[in-house]
mmCIF file of C-alpha atoms in Angstrom:
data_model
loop_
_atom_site.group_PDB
_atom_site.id
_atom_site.type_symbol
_atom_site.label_atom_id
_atom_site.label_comp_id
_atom_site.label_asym_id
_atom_site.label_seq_id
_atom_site.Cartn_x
_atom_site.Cartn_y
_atom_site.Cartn_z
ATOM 1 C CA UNK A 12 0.000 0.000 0.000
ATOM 2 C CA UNK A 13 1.316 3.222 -0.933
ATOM 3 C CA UNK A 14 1.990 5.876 2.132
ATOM 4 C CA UNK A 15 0.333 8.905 0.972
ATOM 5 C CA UNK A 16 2.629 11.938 1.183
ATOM 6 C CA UNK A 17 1.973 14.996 3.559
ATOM 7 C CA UNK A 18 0.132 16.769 0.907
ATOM 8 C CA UNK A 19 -1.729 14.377 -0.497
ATOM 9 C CA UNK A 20 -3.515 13.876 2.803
ATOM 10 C CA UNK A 21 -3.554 17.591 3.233
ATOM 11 C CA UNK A 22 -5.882 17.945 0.128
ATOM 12 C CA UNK A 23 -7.730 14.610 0.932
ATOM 13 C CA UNK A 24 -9.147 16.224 4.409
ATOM 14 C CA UNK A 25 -9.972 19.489 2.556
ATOM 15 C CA UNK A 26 -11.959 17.378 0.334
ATOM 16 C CA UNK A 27 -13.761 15.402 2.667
ATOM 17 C CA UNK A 28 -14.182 18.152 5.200
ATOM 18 C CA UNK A 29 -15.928 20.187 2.072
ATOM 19 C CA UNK A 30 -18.723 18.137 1.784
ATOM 20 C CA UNK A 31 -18.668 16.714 5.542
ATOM 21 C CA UNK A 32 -21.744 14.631 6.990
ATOM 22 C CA UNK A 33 -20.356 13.778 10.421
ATOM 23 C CA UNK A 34 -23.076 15.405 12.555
ATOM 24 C CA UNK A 35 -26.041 14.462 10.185
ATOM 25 C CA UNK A 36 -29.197 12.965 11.371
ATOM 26 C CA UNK A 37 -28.771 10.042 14.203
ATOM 27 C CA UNK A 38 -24.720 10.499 13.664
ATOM 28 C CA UNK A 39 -25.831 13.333 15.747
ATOM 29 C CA UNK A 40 -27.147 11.521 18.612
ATOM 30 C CA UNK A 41 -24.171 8.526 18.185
ATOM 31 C CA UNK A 42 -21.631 11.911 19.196
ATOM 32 C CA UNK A 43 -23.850 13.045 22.221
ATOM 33 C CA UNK A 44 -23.510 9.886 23.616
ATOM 34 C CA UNK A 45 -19.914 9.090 22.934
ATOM 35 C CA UNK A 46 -19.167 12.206 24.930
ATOM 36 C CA UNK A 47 -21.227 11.315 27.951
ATOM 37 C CA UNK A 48 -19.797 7.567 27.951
ATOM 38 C CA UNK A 49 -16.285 9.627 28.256
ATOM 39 C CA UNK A 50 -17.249 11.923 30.597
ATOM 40 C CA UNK A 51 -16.840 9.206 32.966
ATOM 41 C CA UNK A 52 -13.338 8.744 32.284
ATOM 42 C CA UNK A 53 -12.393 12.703 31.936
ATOM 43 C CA UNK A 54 -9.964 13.833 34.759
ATOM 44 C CA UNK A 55 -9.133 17.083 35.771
ATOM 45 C CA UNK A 56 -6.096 18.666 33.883
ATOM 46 C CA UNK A 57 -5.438 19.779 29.997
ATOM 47 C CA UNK A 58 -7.598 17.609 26.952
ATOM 48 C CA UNK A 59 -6.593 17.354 23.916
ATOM 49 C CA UNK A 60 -8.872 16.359 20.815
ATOM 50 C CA UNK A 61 -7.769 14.886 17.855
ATOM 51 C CA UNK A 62 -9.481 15.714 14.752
ATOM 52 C CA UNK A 63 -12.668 17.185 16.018
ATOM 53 C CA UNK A 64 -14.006 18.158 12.644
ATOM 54 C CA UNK A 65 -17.117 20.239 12.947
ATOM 55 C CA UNK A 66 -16.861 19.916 16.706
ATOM 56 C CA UNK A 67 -19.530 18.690 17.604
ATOM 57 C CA UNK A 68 -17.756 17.363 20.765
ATOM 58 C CA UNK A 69 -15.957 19.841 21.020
ATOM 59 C CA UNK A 70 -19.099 22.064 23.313
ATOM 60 C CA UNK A 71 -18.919 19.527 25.309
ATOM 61 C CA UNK A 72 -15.374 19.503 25.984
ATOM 62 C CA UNK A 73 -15.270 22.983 26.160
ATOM 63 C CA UNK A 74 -17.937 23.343 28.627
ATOM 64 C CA UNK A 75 -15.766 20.937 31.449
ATOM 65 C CA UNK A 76 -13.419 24.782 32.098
ATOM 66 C CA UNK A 77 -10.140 22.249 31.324
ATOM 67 C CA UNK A 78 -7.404 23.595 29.163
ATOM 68 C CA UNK A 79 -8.372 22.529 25.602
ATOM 69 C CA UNK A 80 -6.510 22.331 22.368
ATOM 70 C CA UNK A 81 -7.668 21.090 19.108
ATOM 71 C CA UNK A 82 -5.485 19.700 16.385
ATOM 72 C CA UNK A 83 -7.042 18.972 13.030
ATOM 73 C CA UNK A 84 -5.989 18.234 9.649
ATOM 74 C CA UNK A 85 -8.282 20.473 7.475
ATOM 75 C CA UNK A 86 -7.942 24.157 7.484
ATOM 76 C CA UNK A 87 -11.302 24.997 7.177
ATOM 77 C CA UNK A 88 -12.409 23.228 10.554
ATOM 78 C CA UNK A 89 -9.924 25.248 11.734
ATOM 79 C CA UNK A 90 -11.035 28.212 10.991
ATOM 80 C CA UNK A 91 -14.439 27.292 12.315
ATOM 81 C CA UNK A 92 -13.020 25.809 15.701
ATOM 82 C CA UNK A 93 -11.605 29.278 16.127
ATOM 83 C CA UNK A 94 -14.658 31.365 15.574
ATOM 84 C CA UNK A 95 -16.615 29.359 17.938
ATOM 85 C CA UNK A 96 -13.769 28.115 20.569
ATOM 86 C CA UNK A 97 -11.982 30.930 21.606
ATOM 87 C CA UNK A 98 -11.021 29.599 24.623
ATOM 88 C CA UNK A 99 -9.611 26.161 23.302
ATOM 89 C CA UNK A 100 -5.898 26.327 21.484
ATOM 90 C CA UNK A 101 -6.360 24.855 17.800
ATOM 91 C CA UNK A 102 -3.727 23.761 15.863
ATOM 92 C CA UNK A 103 -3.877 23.091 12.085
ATOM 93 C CA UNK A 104 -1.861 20.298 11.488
ATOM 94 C CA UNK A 105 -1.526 16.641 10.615
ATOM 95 C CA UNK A 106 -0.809 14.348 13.689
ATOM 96 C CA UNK A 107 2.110 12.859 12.340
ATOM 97 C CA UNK A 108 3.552 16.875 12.624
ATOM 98 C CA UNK A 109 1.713 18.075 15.993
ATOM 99 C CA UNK A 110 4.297 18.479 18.733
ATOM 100 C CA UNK A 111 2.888 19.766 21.902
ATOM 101 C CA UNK A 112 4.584 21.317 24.315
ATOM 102 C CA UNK A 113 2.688 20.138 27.540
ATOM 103 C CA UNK A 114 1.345 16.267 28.506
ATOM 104 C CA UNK A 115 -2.147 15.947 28.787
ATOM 105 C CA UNK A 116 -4.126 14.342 30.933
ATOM 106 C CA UNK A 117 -6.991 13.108 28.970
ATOM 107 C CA UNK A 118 -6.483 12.534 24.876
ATOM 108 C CA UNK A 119 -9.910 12.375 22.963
ATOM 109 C CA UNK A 120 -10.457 10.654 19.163
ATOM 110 C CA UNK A 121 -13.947 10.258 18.255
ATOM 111 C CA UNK A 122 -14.128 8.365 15.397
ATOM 112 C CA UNK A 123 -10.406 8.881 14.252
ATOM 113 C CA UNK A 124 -8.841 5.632 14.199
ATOM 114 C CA UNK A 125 -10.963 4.328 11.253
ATOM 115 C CA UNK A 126 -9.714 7.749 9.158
ATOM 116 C CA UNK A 127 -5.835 7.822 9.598
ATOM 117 C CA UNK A 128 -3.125 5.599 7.176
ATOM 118 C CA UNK A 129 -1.597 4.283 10.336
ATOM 119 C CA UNK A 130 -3.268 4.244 13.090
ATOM 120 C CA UNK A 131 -0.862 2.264 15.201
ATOM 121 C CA UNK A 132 1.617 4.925 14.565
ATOM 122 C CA UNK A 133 -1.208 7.849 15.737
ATOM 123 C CA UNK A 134 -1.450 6.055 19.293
ATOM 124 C CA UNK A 135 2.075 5.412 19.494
ATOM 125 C CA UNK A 136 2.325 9.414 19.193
ATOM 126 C CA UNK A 137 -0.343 9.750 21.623
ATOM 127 C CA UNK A 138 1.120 7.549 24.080
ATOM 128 C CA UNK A 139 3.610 9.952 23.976
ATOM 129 C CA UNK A 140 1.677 12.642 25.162
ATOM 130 C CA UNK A 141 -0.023 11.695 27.932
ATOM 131 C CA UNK A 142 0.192 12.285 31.652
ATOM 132 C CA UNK A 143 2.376 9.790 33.447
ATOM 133 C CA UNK A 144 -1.762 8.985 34.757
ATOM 134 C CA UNK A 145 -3.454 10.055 31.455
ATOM 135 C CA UNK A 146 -5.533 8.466 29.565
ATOM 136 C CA UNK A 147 -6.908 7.851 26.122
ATOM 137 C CA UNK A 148 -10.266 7.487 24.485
ATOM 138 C CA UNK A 149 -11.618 6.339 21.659
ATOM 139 C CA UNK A 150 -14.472 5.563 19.780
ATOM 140 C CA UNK A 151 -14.955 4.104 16.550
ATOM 141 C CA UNK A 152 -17.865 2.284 14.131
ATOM 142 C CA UNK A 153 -18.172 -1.583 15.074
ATOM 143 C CA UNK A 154 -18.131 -3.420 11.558
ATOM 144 C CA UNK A 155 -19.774 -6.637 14.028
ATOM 145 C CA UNK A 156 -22.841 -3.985 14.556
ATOM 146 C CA UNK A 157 -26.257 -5.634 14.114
ATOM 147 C CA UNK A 158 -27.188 -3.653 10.783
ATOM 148 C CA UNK A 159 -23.771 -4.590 9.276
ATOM 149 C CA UNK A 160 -24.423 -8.243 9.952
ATOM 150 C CA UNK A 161 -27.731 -7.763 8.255
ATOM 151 C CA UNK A 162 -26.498 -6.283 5.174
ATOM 152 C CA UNK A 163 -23.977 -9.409 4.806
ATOM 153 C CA UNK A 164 -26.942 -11.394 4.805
ATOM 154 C CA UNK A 165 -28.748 -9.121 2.820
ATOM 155 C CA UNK A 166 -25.850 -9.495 0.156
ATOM 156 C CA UNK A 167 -25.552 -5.374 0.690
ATOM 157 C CA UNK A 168 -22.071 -6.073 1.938
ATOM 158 C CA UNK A 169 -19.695 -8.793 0.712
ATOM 159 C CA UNK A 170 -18.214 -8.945 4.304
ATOM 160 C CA UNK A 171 -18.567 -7.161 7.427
ATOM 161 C CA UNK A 172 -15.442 -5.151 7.032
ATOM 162 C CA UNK A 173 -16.163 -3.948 3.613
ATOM 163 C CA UNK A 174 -16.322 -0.502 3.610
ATOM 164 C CA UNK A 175 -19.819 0.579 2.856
ATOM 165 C CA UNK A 176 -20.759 4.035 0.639
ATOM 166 C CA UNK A 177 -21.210 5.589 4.000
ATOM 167 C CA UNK A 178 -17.614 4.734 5.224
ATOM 168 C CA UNK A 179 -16.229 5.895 1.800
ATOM 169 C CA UNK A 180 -18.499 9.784 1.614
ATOM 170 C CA UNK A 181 -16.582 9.798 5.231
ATOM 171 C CA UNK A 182 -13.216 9.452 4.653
ATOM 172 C CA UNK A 183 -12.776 5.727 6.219
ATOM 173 C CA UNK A 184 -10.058 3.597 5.532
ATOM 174 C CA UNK A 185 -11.419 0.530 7.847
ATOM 175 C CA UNK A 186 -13.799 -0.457 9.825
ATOM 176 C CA UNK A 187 -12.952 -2.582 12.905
ATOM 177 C CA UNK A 188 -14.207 -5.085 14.993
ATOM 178 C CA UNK A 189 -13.739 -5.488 18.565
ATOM 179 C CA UNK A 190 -10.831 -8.077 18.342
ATOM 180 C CA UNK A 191 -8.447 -5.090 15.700
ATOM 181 C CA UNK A 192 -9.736 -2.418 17.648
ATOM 182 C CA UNK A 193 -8.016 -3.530 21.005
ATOM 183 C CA UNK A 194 -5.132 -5.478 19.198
ATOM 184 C CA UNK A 195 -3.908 -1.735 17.860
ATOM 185 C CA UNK A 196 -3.595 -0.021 21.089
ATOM 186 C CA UNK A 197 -2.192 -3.016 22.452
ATOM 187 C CA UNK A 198 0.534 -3.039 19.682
ATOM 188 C CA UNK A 199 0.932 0.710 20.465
ATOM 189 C CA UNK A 200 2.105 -0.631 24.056
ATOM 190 C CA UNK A 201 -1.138 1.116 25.014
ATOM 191 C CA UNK A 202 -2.601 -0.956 28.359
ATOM 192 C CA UNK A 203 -6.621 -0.931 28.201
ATOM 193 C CA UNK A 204 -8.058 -0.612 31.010
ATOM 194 C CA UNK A 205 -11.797 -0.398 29.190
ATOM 195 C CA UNK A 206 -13.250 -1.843 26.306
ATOM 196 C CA UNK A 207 -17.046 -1.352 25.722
ATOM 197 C CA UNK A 208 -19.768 -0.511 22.977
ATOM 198 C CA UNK A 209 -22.951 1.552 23.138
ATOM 199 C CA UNK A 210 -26.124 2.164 20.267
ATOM 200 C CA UNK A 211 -27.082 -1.010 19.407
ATOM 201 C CA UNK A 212 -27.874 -0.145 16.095
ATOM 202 C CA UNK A 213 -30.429 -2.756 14.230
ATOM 203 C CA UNK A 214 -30.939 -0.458 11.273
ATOM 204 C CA UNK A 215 -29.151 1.833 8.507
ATOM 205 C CA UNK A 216 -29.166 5.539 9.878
ATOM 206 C CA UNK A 217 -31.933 6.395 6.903
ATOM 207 C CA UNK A 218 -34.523 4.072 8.492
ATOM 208 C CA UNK A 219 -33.836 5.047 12.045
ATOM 209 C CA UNK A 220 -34.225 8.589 10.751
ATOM 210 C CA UNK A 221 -37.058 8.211 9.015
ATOM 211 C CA UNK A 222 -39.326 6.085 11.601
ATOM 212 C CA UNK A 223 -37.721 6.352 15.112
ATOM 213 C CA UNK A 224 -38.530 9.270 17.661
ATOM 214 C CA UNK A 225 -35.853 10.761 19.725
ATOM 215 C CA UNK A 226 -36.878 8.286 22.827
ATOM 216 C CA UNK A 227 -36.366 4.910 20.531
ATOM 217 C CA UNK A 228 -32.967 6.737 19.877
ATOM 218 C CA UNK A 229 -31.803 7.189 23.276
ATOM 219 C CA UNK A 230 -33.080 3.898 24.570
ATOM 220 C CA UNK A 231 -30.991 2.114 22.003
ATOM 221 C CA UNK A 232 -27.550 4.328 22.346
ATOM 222 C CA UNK A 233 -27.884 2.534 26.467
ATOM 223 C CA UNK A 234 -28.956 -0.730 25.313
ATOM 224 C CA UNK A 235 -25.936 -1.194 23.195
ATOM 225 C CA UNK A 236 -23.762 -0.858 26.495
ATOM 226 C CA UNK A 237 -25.139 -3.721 27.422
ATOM 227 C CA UNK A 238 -23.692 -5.951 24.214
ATOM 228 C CA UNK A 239 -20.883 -4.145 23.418
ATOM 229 C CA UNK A 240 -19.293 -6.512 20.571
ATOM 230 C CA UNK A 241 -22.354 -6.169 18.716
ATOM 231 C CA UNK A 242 -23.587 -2.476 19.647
ATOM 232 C CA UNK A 243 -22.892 0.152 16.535
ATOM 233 C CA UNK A 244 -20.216 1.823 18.031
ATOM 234 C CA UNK A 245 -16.909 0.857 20.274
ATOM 235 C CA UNK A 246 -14.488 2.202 22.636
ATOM 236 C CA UNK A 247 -11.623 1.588 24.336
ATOM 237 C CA UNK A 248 -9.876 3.353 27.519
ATOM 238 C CA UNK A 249 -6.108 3.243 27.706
ATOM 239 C CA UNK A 250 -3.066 4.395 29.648
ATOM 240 C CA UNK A 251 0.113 3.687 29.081
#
């Protein structure tokens, strides 16, 4: 596989961030949730998020009164972040050039992982900038979700790891299950100290738009905490 160079991936992100549908519709809800499932982890002390995008986490981070910076790939998130974050330090630049100059204590990548050419290499970096009791988390699309499985059967999807037209309008390069998921951060020398899942997600985000009210919607982003390695979405806690 060929490495893409620094500005090839520059102009990729630009791309995808001009016609960007993270926060559409339930992906919406799928955010609000992964931010209160990491608000139990958050300690005191400087955050840093990786590739916030839009932000729509990014409130939410902001709203804890922790130091806050921001590093993201595509200039005009940037320039966004900045209008609406004053208070948070963002940084425009790819991760494999970011070199901050404090540790943090608490390292945020919503869906990330499933978007960078090496993500083994990203947490390695991260690793590096934790607090000696810092910690990382992450979240990222479970390809073992109930409405992948479905679309196997379906014959929508040859397997459940094939990247869907979903995962290709956003800019993934994978999708993982639970078993790659933790085996990266453990070859990062990353211990995990939590794996789960929540949204148990039975359906494609156009039917549960279409026919679910908000309640269905928030009864099924807690349900899939109960059955993680099937639930829509995954995450792991780590230190190193």
């Amino acid at each position: 596989m060929t490495v893409p160079s620094p500005q090839e991936e520059r102009g990729r992100l630009e791309a995808i961030a001009a016609h960007s549908a993270y926060g559409d519709g339930a992906n919406r809800a799928t955010i609000a949730h992964s931010f209160k499932v990491f608000q139990r982890f958050i300690r005191p002390g400087p955050i840093l998020e990786m590739g916030p995008a839009e932000g729509h986490m990014t409130g939410d981070l902001a709203a804890l009164g922790e130091p806050l910076t921001l590093v993201e790939g595509a200039q005009s998130f940037c320039e966004s972040l900045r209008d609406r974050h004053p208070q948070a330090r963002v940084v425009h630049s790819l991760f494999e050039d970011f070199k901050p100059d404090e540790a943090f204590q608490t390292i945020v990548l919503g869906h990330v992982l499933e978007h960078v050419d090496d993500p083994v290499s990203i947490l390695q970096r991260a690793r590096e900038w934790l607090a000696p009791e810092g910690r990382i988390l992450a979240a990222v699309p479970n390809s073992r979700s109930l409405h992948r499985q479905a679309a196997v059967l379906m014959g929508l999807l040859p397997f459940e790891e094939a990247l869907n037209a979903a995962d290709h309008r956003h800019g993934h390069r994978r999708v993982y299950n639970p078993e790659t998921y933790r085996r990266d951060f453990l070859r990062a020398g990353l211990t995990i100290e939590v794996f789960g899942g929540y949204w148990l997600k039975p359906l494609s985000n156009s039917q549960i738009e279409r026919d679910w009210t908000d309640e269905m919607l928030a009864a099924f982003m807690k349900l899939g905490e109960r059955y993680p390695d099937t639930a829509g979405e995954i995450y792991v806690v780590a230190r190193r």
